[in-house]
Amino acid sequence: MALLQMQRIYIYALKKDRKKILELLQRRGVIEIRSMLKEDSIFHKTDVQEAKEGFEKNIALVNNALEMLNSYVKEDNSLLSVLYGKKEIPVEVYDSFAEQYESVIGIANRIISLSKEIVECRAEILKLQAQIEILKPWVNLDIPLNFKGTKYTAGFIGSLPRAWTLEELYEKLAQYMPLEIEIISSTKVQTCLFVLCSNSKKDKVFEALREIDFTLPSLSIDKSPKEQLQTLELELKKLQDQVDMALEEITSYDKERDNLHFLLDYETIRLEKYEVIGKLLQSKNVFIITGFIPEKDSHNVTEELKSKFDLMVEVEQPKKKDDVPVLYKNNGFSEPLEGTVNSFSPPGKGEMDPTMAMSLFYYILFGLMLSDAGYGFIIAAGCAFVLYKFRNTLERPMKNTLKMYLYCGVATVFWGVMFGSYFGDIFDVVGSTFFGVTDIPVIAPLWFFPVEKPMLMLTFSMAIGIVHLLTGLAMKGYQMAKHKDYKGIIYDVVFWYVLLISCVILLLSMEMVTNILGISVSLPYRVIDIAKILAIISAVGIVLTNGRESKHPFKRFLKGLYALYGISGYLSDVLSYSRLLALGLATGVIGSVINKMAAMTAGGFFGPILFTIIVIIGHALNIGINALGAYVHTNRLQYVEFFGKFYEGGGKIFKPFGINTKYYKIKESRKYGSIK
């Protein structure tokens, strides 16, 4: 439960070596670059915005190209792909990529161009298909759709809703004879027709047609529909061939996917490097790097830099005003929970790392909430298998997550054995249903069944909660001891310890409380009397000291009373641990219900098959839902109840200048710099 000691580092080097030095430091990933010196008439910062915009443009270009390529050729992204981690490449491969740089950029641009071409062609194809559908009813018409008539005649080409017969049409237009009507095509929804009349009657004929909902075609062409249809079909085939060729070409770039991935990482690395360059103070010939480095790495970094370049390195302890970044130092048992602490907030200035103390309770609380040996075994075995199978490829965040659930699974197995829960009561149900076993339970709990003794489980849960809260208070005392605030230890820790423990003793001396909890406690009267006296003394001490920052006596007294009122908060905190009972019972009861539902279908030839299916599906759902609940509520107990006693956070995680890529990582032997 410690944080690595940080140091300030100053590197003064020649500008001609800037590229090589920055690339070396980026591969090492052990220095967080900070601007610690002010600009003056000699040293100033360089404007790198234009270069950064170029890299950002290329990153966006490659992302778009990959997205478009994926829309035509699906990338093999199985659920297991995340377990293989980033591909390792030698530094020489990275250095030599400059030779391929322009060609890969060209490929990315070509993919985008082809995709744009495909989209435009498909849009034009849809447009042509719509025109073809419009023309199909007119294919038997041998004159252009925009025909208006001759010198002495007027022609009307259009459509009417529903199916019409020639008799119906002539009946409607009989008074305007002579005229010629030809039905070009007819369906249930429309009738396409051509009407020819004398010029003297064209207005009246058109008006009569309008009265029966006559509409003109949406296309006006100077060819016959058949000729125009042939032209459109040729254009359609040409566009489809163009799309097919573009698809074939864009599909061929699937083999360039790795190069595109590398280009994305390559530009990301360069962008990060130029972001650092923008923070550096530089003169005509010299540049200065300032920042923080873990003390354990400072010597090796200094020696390597001096052995390869002409430069000067200074290392010193941080100043009080410095916002020093946080870098954890935990063992394999606690390290998986560093991300959980970060989700709340990294340790602030002067605070200790709570990860180790939290981990001691985290796994226990998770196991109590899930508390089924079968579920715990599945979680632990699954995580152990993945950790072993992919031990050489897993990235650290994924590895820590799996390790966390591995330990949670082990704790769940332990509590499941203590409480006799194995996939609910599966052994009892299988034994009684299929083998006629009457000696139930088949496997007895090492301690007790929570379903049969819920009050004992509640008492145990609250006891765990009291220990958890007192540990939080102890952590507060430890932090005060580190800052040599010995009075604060007495006022804010010892008094509360005495008061809380005394109150617990007094509560246990009450018959009503012990009856509710279902326990039997016999305390000597002398112990009870001492507890009363200590409770009064500690309460008075809290009232008199917790407002000590105020100079006015009355304000100090009121603040002290308010602080004493905080004991009600401890009561509510202890009651919060009843969720251990609730979630533990929920897991077991739901599991038992699933087993009983399965047992109801166990008769007949297909009974065992149905029984197995219901058990597998039911317990899969139960483990998913209750494991999620256990995770959420375990975090809540840490963040609210435990951290609330001593921890505020507000720190900043150590973010070294390094290689933060998506697909590749550079493999290079080194003797230091194990950064998480």
XYZ file of C-alpha atoms in Angstrom:
676
model
C 0.000 0.000 0.000
C 2.583 2.442 -1.166
C 3.158 4.919 -3.933
C 6.398 5.080 -5.852
C 8.562 8.052 -4.992
C 8.703 10.605 -7.802
C 11.520 12.977 -8.693
C 11.813 16.065 -10.820
C 14.028 15.612 -13.868
C 15.680 18.245 -16.073
C 17.375 17.239 -19.336
C 19.485 19.807 -21.217
C 20.459 18.572 -24.686
C 21.525 19.691 -28.150
C 18.738 20.390 -30.576
C 20.324 18.225 -33.263
C 19.697 15.188 -31.017
C 16.098 16.114 -30.204
C 14.428 13.545 -32.463
C 16.533 10.613 -31.248
C 16.278 11.612 -27.576
C 12.511 12.022 -27.699
C 12.039 8.725 -29.520
C 14.217 6.972 -26.947
C 12.267 8.482 -24.039
C 8.990 7.661 -25.756
C 9.958 4.001 -26.082
C 11.120 3.918 -22.466
C 7.855 5.477 -21.226
C 9.119 6.549 -17.792
C 8.966 10.370 -17.821
C 5.851 12.496 -17.569
C 6.689 15.693 -19.427
C 5.615 18.847 -17.580
C 6.302 22.521 -18.297
C 8.222 23.596 -15.192
C 10.281 26.493 -16.561
C 9.141 29.845 -17.904
C 9.924 31.242 -21.349
C 12.459 34.066 -21.632
C 14.324 35.958 -24.334
C 16.479 32.915 -25.158
C 14.331 29.869 -24.464
C 10.824 29.700 -25.852
C 8.252 27.138 -26.934
C 7.796 26.124 -30.566
C 4.446 26.347 -32.325
C 3.746 22.814 -33.571
C 0.044 23.258 -34.233
C 0.393 22.898 -38.003
C 2.329 19.632 -37.668
C -0.174 18.287 -35.127
C -3.061 19.127 -37.435
C -1.334 17.152 -40.175
C -1.019 14.094 -37.957
C -4.609 14.446 -36.740
C -5.765 14.707 -40.350
C -3.915 11.512 -41.257
C -5.295 9.706 -38.187
C -8.818 10.708 -39.208
C -8.033 9.644 -42.782
C -6.873 6.156 -41.732
C -9.794 5.715 -39.330
C -12.213 6.596 -42.118
C -10.421 4.269 -44.540
C -10.541 1.382 -42.053
C -14.208 2.056 -41.307
C -15.030 2.037 -45.013
C -12.913 -1.063 -45.626
C -14.719 -2.828 -42.775
C -18.067 -1.972 -44.332
C -17.087 -3.975 -47.425
C -14.701 -6.563 -45.948
C -15.457 -7.474 -42.350
C -12.428 -7.621 -40.086
C -12.001 -10.762 -38.028
C -12.861 -9.321 -34.620
C -13.771 -12.305 -32.497
C -14.461 -12.030 -28.789
C -11.075 -13.621 -28.149
C -9.164 -11.044 -30.200
C -8.881 -8.763 -27.182
C -6.981 -11.544 -25.385
C -4.199 -11.593 -27.949
C -3.142 -8.056 -27.120
C -1.071 -5.823 -29.348
C 1.322 -7.280 -31.862
C 4.976 -6.845 -30.943
C 7.347 -5.442 -33.545
C 11.071 -4.633 -33.351
C 12.088 -0.999 -33.281
C 13.753 -1.497 -36.673
C 10.341 -2.150 -38.264
C 9.041 1.118 -36.871
C 12.069 3.015 -38.147
C 11.804 1.491 -41.629
C 8.113 2.307 -42.032
C 9.033 5.764 -43.347
C 9.801 4.077 -46.683
C 6.209 2.797 -46.970
C 4.593 5.876 -45.480
C 3.514 7.625 -48.704
C 2.256 4.441 -50.367
C 0.075 3.522 -47.361
C -1.301 7.075 -47.226
C -2.122 6.639 -50.906
C -3.942 3.380 -50.161
C -6.019 5.079 -47.459
C -6.950 7.875 -49.873
C -7.769 5.353 -52.585
C -10.078 3.398 -50.285
C -11.955 6.572 -49.403
C -12.112 7.570 -53.081
C -13.424 4.149 -54.096
C -15.986 4.182 -51.320
C -17.172 7.604 -52.433
C -17.352 6.353 -56.021
C -19.411 3.331 -54.947
C -21.813 5.497 -52.962
C -22.272 7.935 -55.853
C -22.764 5.147 -58.393
C -25.288 3.373 -56.183
C -27.197 6.629 -55.771
C -27.253 7.046 -59.553
C -28.319 3.415 -59.948
C -31.274 4.009 -57.637
C -32.186 7.063 -59.675
C -32.027 5.106 -62.947
C -34.007 2.222 -61.472
C -36.709 4.666 -60.450
C -36.815 6.048 -64.002
C -36.986 2.535 -65.432
C -39.918 1.683 -63.173
C -41.656 4.824 -64.379
C -41.031 3.939 -68.039
C -42.053 0.271 -67.901
C -45.821 0.968 -68.148
C -45.131 3.079 -71.299
C -42.924 0.600 -73.132
C -45.627 -0.081 -75.764
C -45.911 3.601 -76.626
C -44.049 4.275 -79.896
C -43.909 8.065 -79.591
C -41.943 10.245 -77.131
C -43.494 10.972 -73.741
C -43.184 14.712 -74.393
C -45.377 14.513 -77.531
C -47.827 17.434 -77.558
C -49.539 16.935 -80.881
C -49.319 18.031 -84.537
C -50.320 21.116 -86.460
C -54.024 20.193 -86.347
C -54.150 17.823 -83.381
C -53.358 17.828 -79.658
C -51.982 14.795 -77.837
C -52.278 13.952 -74.150
C -50.080 11.258 -72.566
C -50.713 10.455 -68.920
C -52.297 8.115 -66.406
C -55.526 7.658 -64.482
C -55.999 6.012 -61.104
C -57.457 2.440 -61.131
C -58.158 0.281 -64.126
C -60.224 1.825 -66.951
C -61.746 0.281 -70.058
C -61.970 1.948 -73.473
C -65.753 1.981 -73.179
C -65.584 3.904 -69.908
C -63.125 6.390 -71.353
C -65.105 7.028 -74.534
C -68.227 7.426 -72.423
C -66.544 10.120 -70.343
C -65.242 11.964 -73.430
C -68.109 11.227 -75.858
C -69.174 14.868 -76.185
C -65.732 15.824 -77.505
C -65.681 13.460 -80.451
C -63.978 12.935 -82.770
C -60.933 11.805 -80.735
C -58.670 8.772 -80.469
C -57.962 6.961 -77.173
C -55.316 4.250 -76.769
C -54.688 2.357 -73.505
C -50.941 1.761 -73.311
C -51.072 -0.376 -70.139
C -53.510 -1.057 -67.347
C -53.246 -2.397 -63.793
C -55.434 -2.367 -60.712
C -53.843 0.871 -59.529
C -53.443 2.879 -62.754
C -54.229 3.115 -66.442
C -51.707 4.652 -68.859
C -53.302 6.141 -71.965
C -52.776 8.296 -75.030
C -55.531 10.670 -76.185
C -55.496 12.477 -79.523
C -58.039 15.173 -80.404
C -58.418 18.212 -82.633
C -56.762 21.453 -81.565
C -60.125 23.160 -81.324
C -61.203 20.843 -78.493
C -57.915 20.295 -76.679
C -58.728 22.574 -73.735
C -62.073 20.948 -73.092
C -60.657 17.453 -73.492
C -57.864 18.224 -71.083
C -60.323 19.675 -68.580
C -62.475 16.569 -68.844
C -59.426 14.382 -68.277
C -58.438 16.414 -65.240
C -61.885 15.841 -63.762
C -61.193 12.105 -63.689
C -57.746 12.680 -62.075
C -55.613 12.560 -65.195
C -51.893 13.177 -64.451
C -49.004 13.775 -66.813
C -45.873 11.555 -66.655
C -43.101 12.633 -64.280
C -40.599 12.172 -67.109
C -40.459 14.272 -70.250
C -38.245 12.666 -72.895
C -37.857 13.147 -76.630
C -37.449 9.411 -77.344
C -39.925 6.644 -77.324
C -40.144 4.904 -73.914
C -38.710 1.698 -75.406
C -35.662 3.511 -76.775
C -35.214 5.458 -73.539
C -35.551 2.226 -71.530
C -32.769 0.629 -73.559
C -30.573 3.677 -72.989
C -31.212 3.623 -69.241
C -30.518 -0.088 -69.001
C -27.175 0.400 -70.729
C -26.304 3.205 -68.319
C -27.427 1.021 -65.420
C -25.180 -1.855 -66.548
C -22.264 0.530 -66.986
C -22.731 1.894 -63.462
C -23.109 -1.601 -61.985
C -19.893 -2.685 -63.726
C -18.193 0.389 -62.286
C -19.438 -0.539 -58.798
C -18.284 -4.139 -59.209
C -14.813 -3.016 -60.284
C -14.585 -0.600 -57.356
C -15.751 -3.325 -54.955
C -13.190 -5.737 -56.335
C -10.432 -3.175 -55.924
C -11.488 -2.103 -52.429
C -11.726 -5.754 -51.397
C -8.165 -6.296 -52.612
C -6.970 -3.783 -50.009
C -7.941 -6.169 -47.223
C -4.364 -7.445 -47.385
C -3.199 -3.903 -46.608
C -5.179 -3.772 -43.353
C -2.080 -4.396 -41.216
C -0.250 -1.541 -42.939
C -3.216 0.748 -42.295
C -3.237 -0.293 -38.637
C 0.455 0.411 -38.438
C 0.011 3.799 -40.118
C -2.623 4.704 -37.522
C -0.256 3.806 -34.675
C 2.666 5.465 -36.457
C 0.821 8.783 -36.736
C -0.423 8.466 -33.148
C 3.161 8.092 -31.925
C 4.274 11.098 -33.962
C 1.344 13.183 -32.718
C 2.241 12.406 -29.095
C 5.849 13.298 -29.798
C 4.915 16.662 -31.267
C 2.578 17.397 -28.373
C 5.650 17.027 -26.153
C 7.769 19.151 -28.485
C 5.232 21.924 -28.037
C 5.901 21.867 -24.269
C 9.689 22.076 -24.517
C 11.736 25.221 -24.058
C 14.136 25.607 -26.971
C 16.823 27.986 -28.131
C 18.687 27.982 -31.420
C 20.879 25.007 -30.444
C 19.559 23.662 -27.119
C 16.299 22.273 -25.786
C 15.163 21.459 -22.229
C 12.963 18.572 -21.080
C 11.336 18.855 -17.648
C 8.982 16.506 -15.864
C 8.595 13.730 -13.296
C 10.236 10.317 -13.212
C 9.946 7.415 -10.728
C 12.958 7.439 -8.441
C 13.668 3.780 -9.238
C 14.166 4.632 -12.930
C 16.041 7.931 -12.688
C 19.525 6.450 -12.432
C 19.145 4.098 -15.417
C 17.580 6.807 -17.592
C 20.354 9.219 -16.719
C 23.095 6.697 -17.451
C 21.591 5.637 -20.787
C 21.071 9.198 -21.978
C 24.603 10.229 -21.024
C 26.079 7.172 -22.727
C 24.363 7.945 -26.046
C 24.172 11.734 -26.228
C 26.031 14.881 -25.186
C 23.677 16.295 -22.586
C 23.217 17.110 -18.908
C 20.624 15.585 -16.583
C 19.559 16.917 -13.171
C 17.312 15.027 -10.764
C 15.839 16.483 -7.557
C 13.075 15.832 -5.052
C 9.667 17.401 -5.811
C 8.776 20.724 -4.230
C 5.842 21.145 -1.861
C 3.868 23.106 -4.429
C 4.258 20.400 -7.096
C 1.236 18.408 -8.169
C 3.148 15.143 -8.152
C 1.617 12.353 -10.294
C 0.587 9.086 -8.688
C 2.203 5.739 -9.534
C 1.179 2.694 -7.507
C 3.422 0.032 -6.027
C 1.391 -3.020 -5.016
C 1.844 -6.768 -4.945
C 0.028 -9.171 -7.269
C -2.822 -9.604 -4.779
C -3.719 -5.902 -4.614
C -2.596 -4.650 -8.015
C -5.790 -5.801 -9.816
C -7.802 -3.310 -7.732
C -5.768 -0.235 -8.673
C -8.271 0.430 -11.458
C -11.084 0.300 -8.899
C -9.325 2.971 -6.841
C -8.776 5.072 -9.973
C -12.485 4.824 -10.791
C -13.115 6.654 -7.517
C -10.070 8.932 -7.651
C -6.291 8.479 -7.365
C -4.728 9.402 -3.991
C -4.426 13.141 -3.434
C -1.403 14.978 -2.106
C -0.347 13.551 1.257
C -2.737 10.601 1.049
C -1.737 6.972 1.190
C -2.602 4.347 -1.388
C -5.716 2.528 -0.075
C -5.462 -0.369 -2.543
C -3.862 -2.935 -0.221
C -6.251 -2.317 2.684
C -9.228 -2.238 0.331
C -8.239 -5.513 -1.361
C -8.313 -7.364 1.982
C -12.050 -6.652 2.190
C -12.971 -6.413 -1.487
C -12.595 -10.098 -2.285
C -14.250 -11.135 0.995
C -17.274 -8.898 0.424
C -17.679 -9.999 -3.202
C -17.536 -13.649 -2.146
C -20.118 -13.095 0.599
C -22.542 -11.475 -1.819
C -22.252 -14.233 -4.434
C -21.525 -17.038 -1.949
C -21.993 -20.058 -4.208
C -19.114 -22.490 -4.603
C -20.263 -23.590 -8.066
C -20.478 -20.053 -9.367
C -17.161 -19.158 -7.778
C -15.480 -22.193 -9.341
C -16.726 -21.248 -12.815
C -15.469 -17.670 -12.421
C -12.104 -18.677 -10.942
C -11.493 -21.552 -13.359
C -12.454 -19.460 -16.389
C -10.190 -16.577 -15.388
C -7.329 -18.927 -14.488
C -7.588 -20.660 -17.875
C -7.537 -17.378 -19.814
C -4.657 -16.009 -17.716
C -2.602 -19.126 -18.396
C -3.593 -19.610 -22.032
C -2.905 -16.011 -23.008
C -0.204 -15.250 -20.452
C 2.172 -13.903 -23.094
C -0.287 -11.706 -24.986
C -2.671 -10.200 -22.446
C -2.363 -6.462 -21.926
C -1.919 -5.359 -18.329
C -5.429 -3.829 -17.873
C -7.139 -7.014 -19.116
C -4.781 -9.177 -17.059
C -5.572 -7.205 -13.898
C -9.303 -7.467 -14.539
C -9.069 -11.241 -14.924
C -6.905 -11.531 -11.809
C -9.445 -9.511 -9.836
C -12.280 -11.851 -10.835
C -10.036 -14.856 -10.192
C -9.560 -13.801 -6.565
C -13.256 -12.901 -6.307
C -14.081 -16.382 -7.596
C -11.795 -18.033 -5.040
C -13.449 -16.030 -2.254
C -16.863 -17.037 -3.592
C -15.865 -20.712 -3.498
C -14.742 -20.315 0.135
C -17.998 -18.743 1.296
C -20.028 -21.170 -0.813
C -18.404 -24.076 1.029
C -18.956 -22.360 4.377
C -22.657 -21.870 3.602
C -23.221 -25.149 1.707
C -24.246 -23.618 -1.620
C -23.276 -25.484 -4.799
C -25.348 -24.144 -7.696
C -28.016 -23.591 -5.081
C -29.013 -27.009 -3.753
C -28.271 -28.895 -6.969
C -26.811 -31.967 -5.219
C -29.891 -32.332 -3.027
C -32.288 -31.922 -5.968
C -30.406 -34.316 -8.251
C -30.034 -36.865 -5.457
C -33.698 -36.820 -4.446
C -35.066 -36.562 -8.014
C -32.996 -39.143 -9.858
C -31.474 -41.369 -7.179
C -34.052 -41.346 -4.388
C -31.661 -39.919 -1.808
C -33.431 -39.028 1.418
C -30.466 -38.016 3.549
C -30.581 -34.268 2.857
C -28.394 -32.226 2.662
C -26.003 -34.293 0.585
C -23.168 -31.840 1.370
C -23.569 -30.049 4.682
C -22.216 -26.518 5.125
C -19.046 -26.077 7.118
C -20.813 -23.308 9.057
C -24.562 -22.835 8.483
C -27.268 -22.323 5.854
C -28.002 -18.550 5.590
C -31.567 -19.324 4.440
C -32.212 -21.236 7.666
C -30.479 -18.713 9.925
C -30.888 -15.298 8.288
C -30.473 -13.363 11.558
C -27.122 -15.030 12.203
C -26.087 -14.058 8.688
C -27.257 -10.485 9.315
C -25.264 -10.363 12.551
C -22.173 -11.646 10.775
C -22.656 -9.119 7.957
C -22.854 -6.210 10.394
C -19.823 -7.547 12.270
C -17.873 -7.534 9.002
C -19.115 -3.986 8.443
C -17.923 -2.824 11.879
C -14.459 -4.274 11.237
C -14.417 -2.633 7.797
C -15.348 0.786 9.199
C -12.864 0.539 12.070
C -10.165 -0.341 9.543
C -11.067 2.832 7.657
C -10.634 4.809 10.882
C -7.281 3.093 11.464
C -6.208 4.161 7.959
C -7.110 7.717 8.892
C -4.940 7.441 11.998
C -2.062 6.059 9.948
C -2.249 9.005 7.552
C -2.242 11.422 10.477
C 0.763 9.647 11.947
C 2.639 10.114 8.666
C 1.921 13.838 8.888
C 2.857 13.817 12.605
C -0.608 15.008 13.614
C -0.584 13.095 16.896
C -3.282 15.206 18.527
C -5.535 14.559 15.553
C -5.045 10.807 16.065
C -6.406 11.106 19.606
C -9.197 13.544 18.791
C -10.429 12.102 15.473
C -9.513 8.431 15.728
C -8.975 7.207 19.285
C -12.077 8.933 20.690
C -14.212 7.475 17.899
C -12.679 4.029 18.323
C -13.465 4.073 22.033
C -16.990 5.421 21.491
C -17.898 2.934 18.753
C -16.516 -0.109 20.539
C -18.165 0.977 23.789
C -21.502 1.408 22.019
C -21.198 -2.062 20.489
C -20.572 -3.537 23.950
C -23.543 -1.667 25.402
C -25.814 -2.818 22.580
C -24.734 -6.419 23.057
C -25.563 -6.114 26.743
C -29.215 -5.383 25.877
C -31.446 -8.440 25.813
C -33.703 -6.913 23.169
C -30.782 -6.479 20.740
C -29.398 -9.981 21.280
C -32.868 -11.478 20.834
C -33.328 -9.644 17.533
C -29.920 -10.757 16.327
C -30.494 -14.292 17.534
C -27.257 -14.482 19.501
C -26.384 -15.125 23.100
C -23.810 -12.845 24.722
C -22.933 -12.795 28.403
C -20.841 -9.801 29.414
C -19.563 -9.149 32.957
C -21.174 -6.169 34.655
C -17.752 -4.626 35.161
C -17.133 -4.642 31.404
C -20.506 -2.977 30.814
C -19.796 -0.303 33.445
C -16.382 0.400 31.955
C -17.967 0.660 28.503
C -20.488 3.235 29.809
C -17.730 5.345 31.353
C -15.532 5.153 28.256
C -18.471 6.015 26.007
C -19.198 9.168 28.057
C -15.523 10.180 28.164
C -15.038 9.671 24.408
C -18.301 11.493 23.606
C -17.218 14.455 25.731
C -13.789 14.335 24.065
C -15.382 14.465 20.610
C -17.598 17.416 21.573
C -14.677 19.349 23.038
C -12.118 18.691 20.292
C -13.866 18.309 16.943
C -14.493 22.023 16.593
C -10.954 22.993 17.592
C -10.299 25.009 14.434
C -12.806 27.667 15.626
C -11.605 30.308 18.057
C -15.023 31.113 19.459
C -15.873 28.705 22.346
C -19.575 28.499 21.529
C -18.867 27.666 17.872
C -16.386 25.009 18.964
C -19.036 23.478 21.202
C -21.703 23.458 18.451
C -19.301 21.922 15.948
C -18.367 19.295 18.499
C -22.038 18.426 19.052
C -22.545 18.158 15.317
C -19.511 15.871 15.058
C -20.946 13.649 17.805
C -24.181 13.480 15.850
C -22.075 11.701 13.212
C -22.497 8.517 15.227
C -25.868 8.151 13.489
C -23.926 7.995 10.238
C -21.930 5.072 11.580
C -25.185 3.319 12.428
C -26.495 3.740 8.891
C -23.123 2.622 7.522
C -23.272 -0.578 9.562
C -26.826 -1.235 8.378
C -25.585 -0.845 4.783
C -23.740 -4.115 5.193
C -27.085 -5.898 5.391
C -26.779 -6.006 1.607
C -24.333 -8.876 2.212
C -27.271 -10.847 3.598
C -29.681 -9.706 0.883
C -27.485 -10.519 -2.101
C -26.187 -13.734 -0.562
C -29.729 -14.973 0.069
C -30.856 -13.854 -3.397
C -28.172 -15.953 -5.071
C -29.011 -19.071 -3.065
C -32.791 -18.742 -3.216
C -32.900 -18.054 -6.960
C -30.546 -20.988 -7.535
C -32.815 -23.262 -5.489
C -35.905 -22.084 -7.374
C -34.189 -22.867 -10.686
C -33.352 -26.354 -9.448
C -36.929 -26.997 -8.303
C -38.320 -25.773 -11.635
C -35.957 -28.153 -13.411
C -36.993 -31.031 -11.094
C -40.645 -30.537 -12.127
C -39.726 -31.539 -15.700
C -37.482 -34.459 -14.731
C -40.026 -37.216 -15.382
C -40.241 -39.277 -18.547
C -37.708 -40.164 -21.225
C -36.786 -36.562 -22.055
C -36.898 -35.434 -18.413
C -33.139 -35.516 -17.757
C -32.505 -33.534 -20.964
C -35.055 -30.838 -20.036
C -33.692 -30.818 -16.485
C -30.162 -30.204 -17.762
C -31.232 -27.442 -20.176
C -33.203 -25.561 -17.505
C -30.360 -25.876 -14.985
C -27.727 -24.612 -17.435
C -29.762 -21.652 -18.724
C -31.148 -20.728 -15.304
C -27.833 -20.800 -13.492
C -26.102 -18.955 -16.339
C -28.603 -16.110 -15.919
C -28.315 -16.251 -12.136
C -24.539 -16.078 -12.117
C -24.564 -13.177 -14.583
C -27.118 -11.096 -12.689
C -25.793 -11.767 -9.196
C -22.116 -11.436 -10.136
C -22.938 -7.993 -11.552
C -24.829 -7.111 -8.362
C -21.957 -8.315 -6.200
C -19.491 -6.197 -8.190
C -21.605 -3.038 -7.999
C -22.417 -3.304 -4.291
C -18.875 -4.277 -3.324
C -17.647 -1.111 -5.024
C -20.315 0.903 -3.228
C -19.247 -0.373 0.190
C -15.655 0.591 -0.606
C -16.406 4.010 -2.072
C -19.043 5.192 0.395
C -18.522 3.401 3.703
C -14.793 2.611 3.658
C -13.289 5.532 1.723
C -15.654 7.924 3.456
C -13.722 7.469 6.705
C -10.279 8.523 5.508
C -9.930 8.976 1.756
C -10.689 11.920 -0.524
C -8.566 11.350 -3.633
C -8.084 14.107 -6.166
C -4.647 13.051 -7.392
C -3.457 12.616 -10.972
C -2.313 9.315 -12.392
C 1.240 9.196 -13.722
C 0.974 9.503 -17.503
C 4.431 9.064 -18.971
C 5.455 10.156 -22.423
C 5.171 6.789 -24.107
C 3.725 4.740 -26.928
C -0.047 4.636 -26.564
C -1.011 2.695 -29.654
C -4.009 0.573 -30.576
C -2.605 -2.292 -32.626
C 1.173 -2.543 -32.197
C 3.769 -2.209 -29.497
C 7.479 -1.787 -30.015
C 9.590 -4.564 -28.587
C 12.894 -3.361 -27.214
C 15.061 -4.824 -24.478
C 15.482 -2.556 -21.453
C 16.437 -2.805 -17.824
C 13.856 -0.460 -16.364
C 10.590 1.351 -16.860
C 7.939 -1.148 -15.828
C 5.090 1.335 -16.086
C 1.476 0.220 -15.780
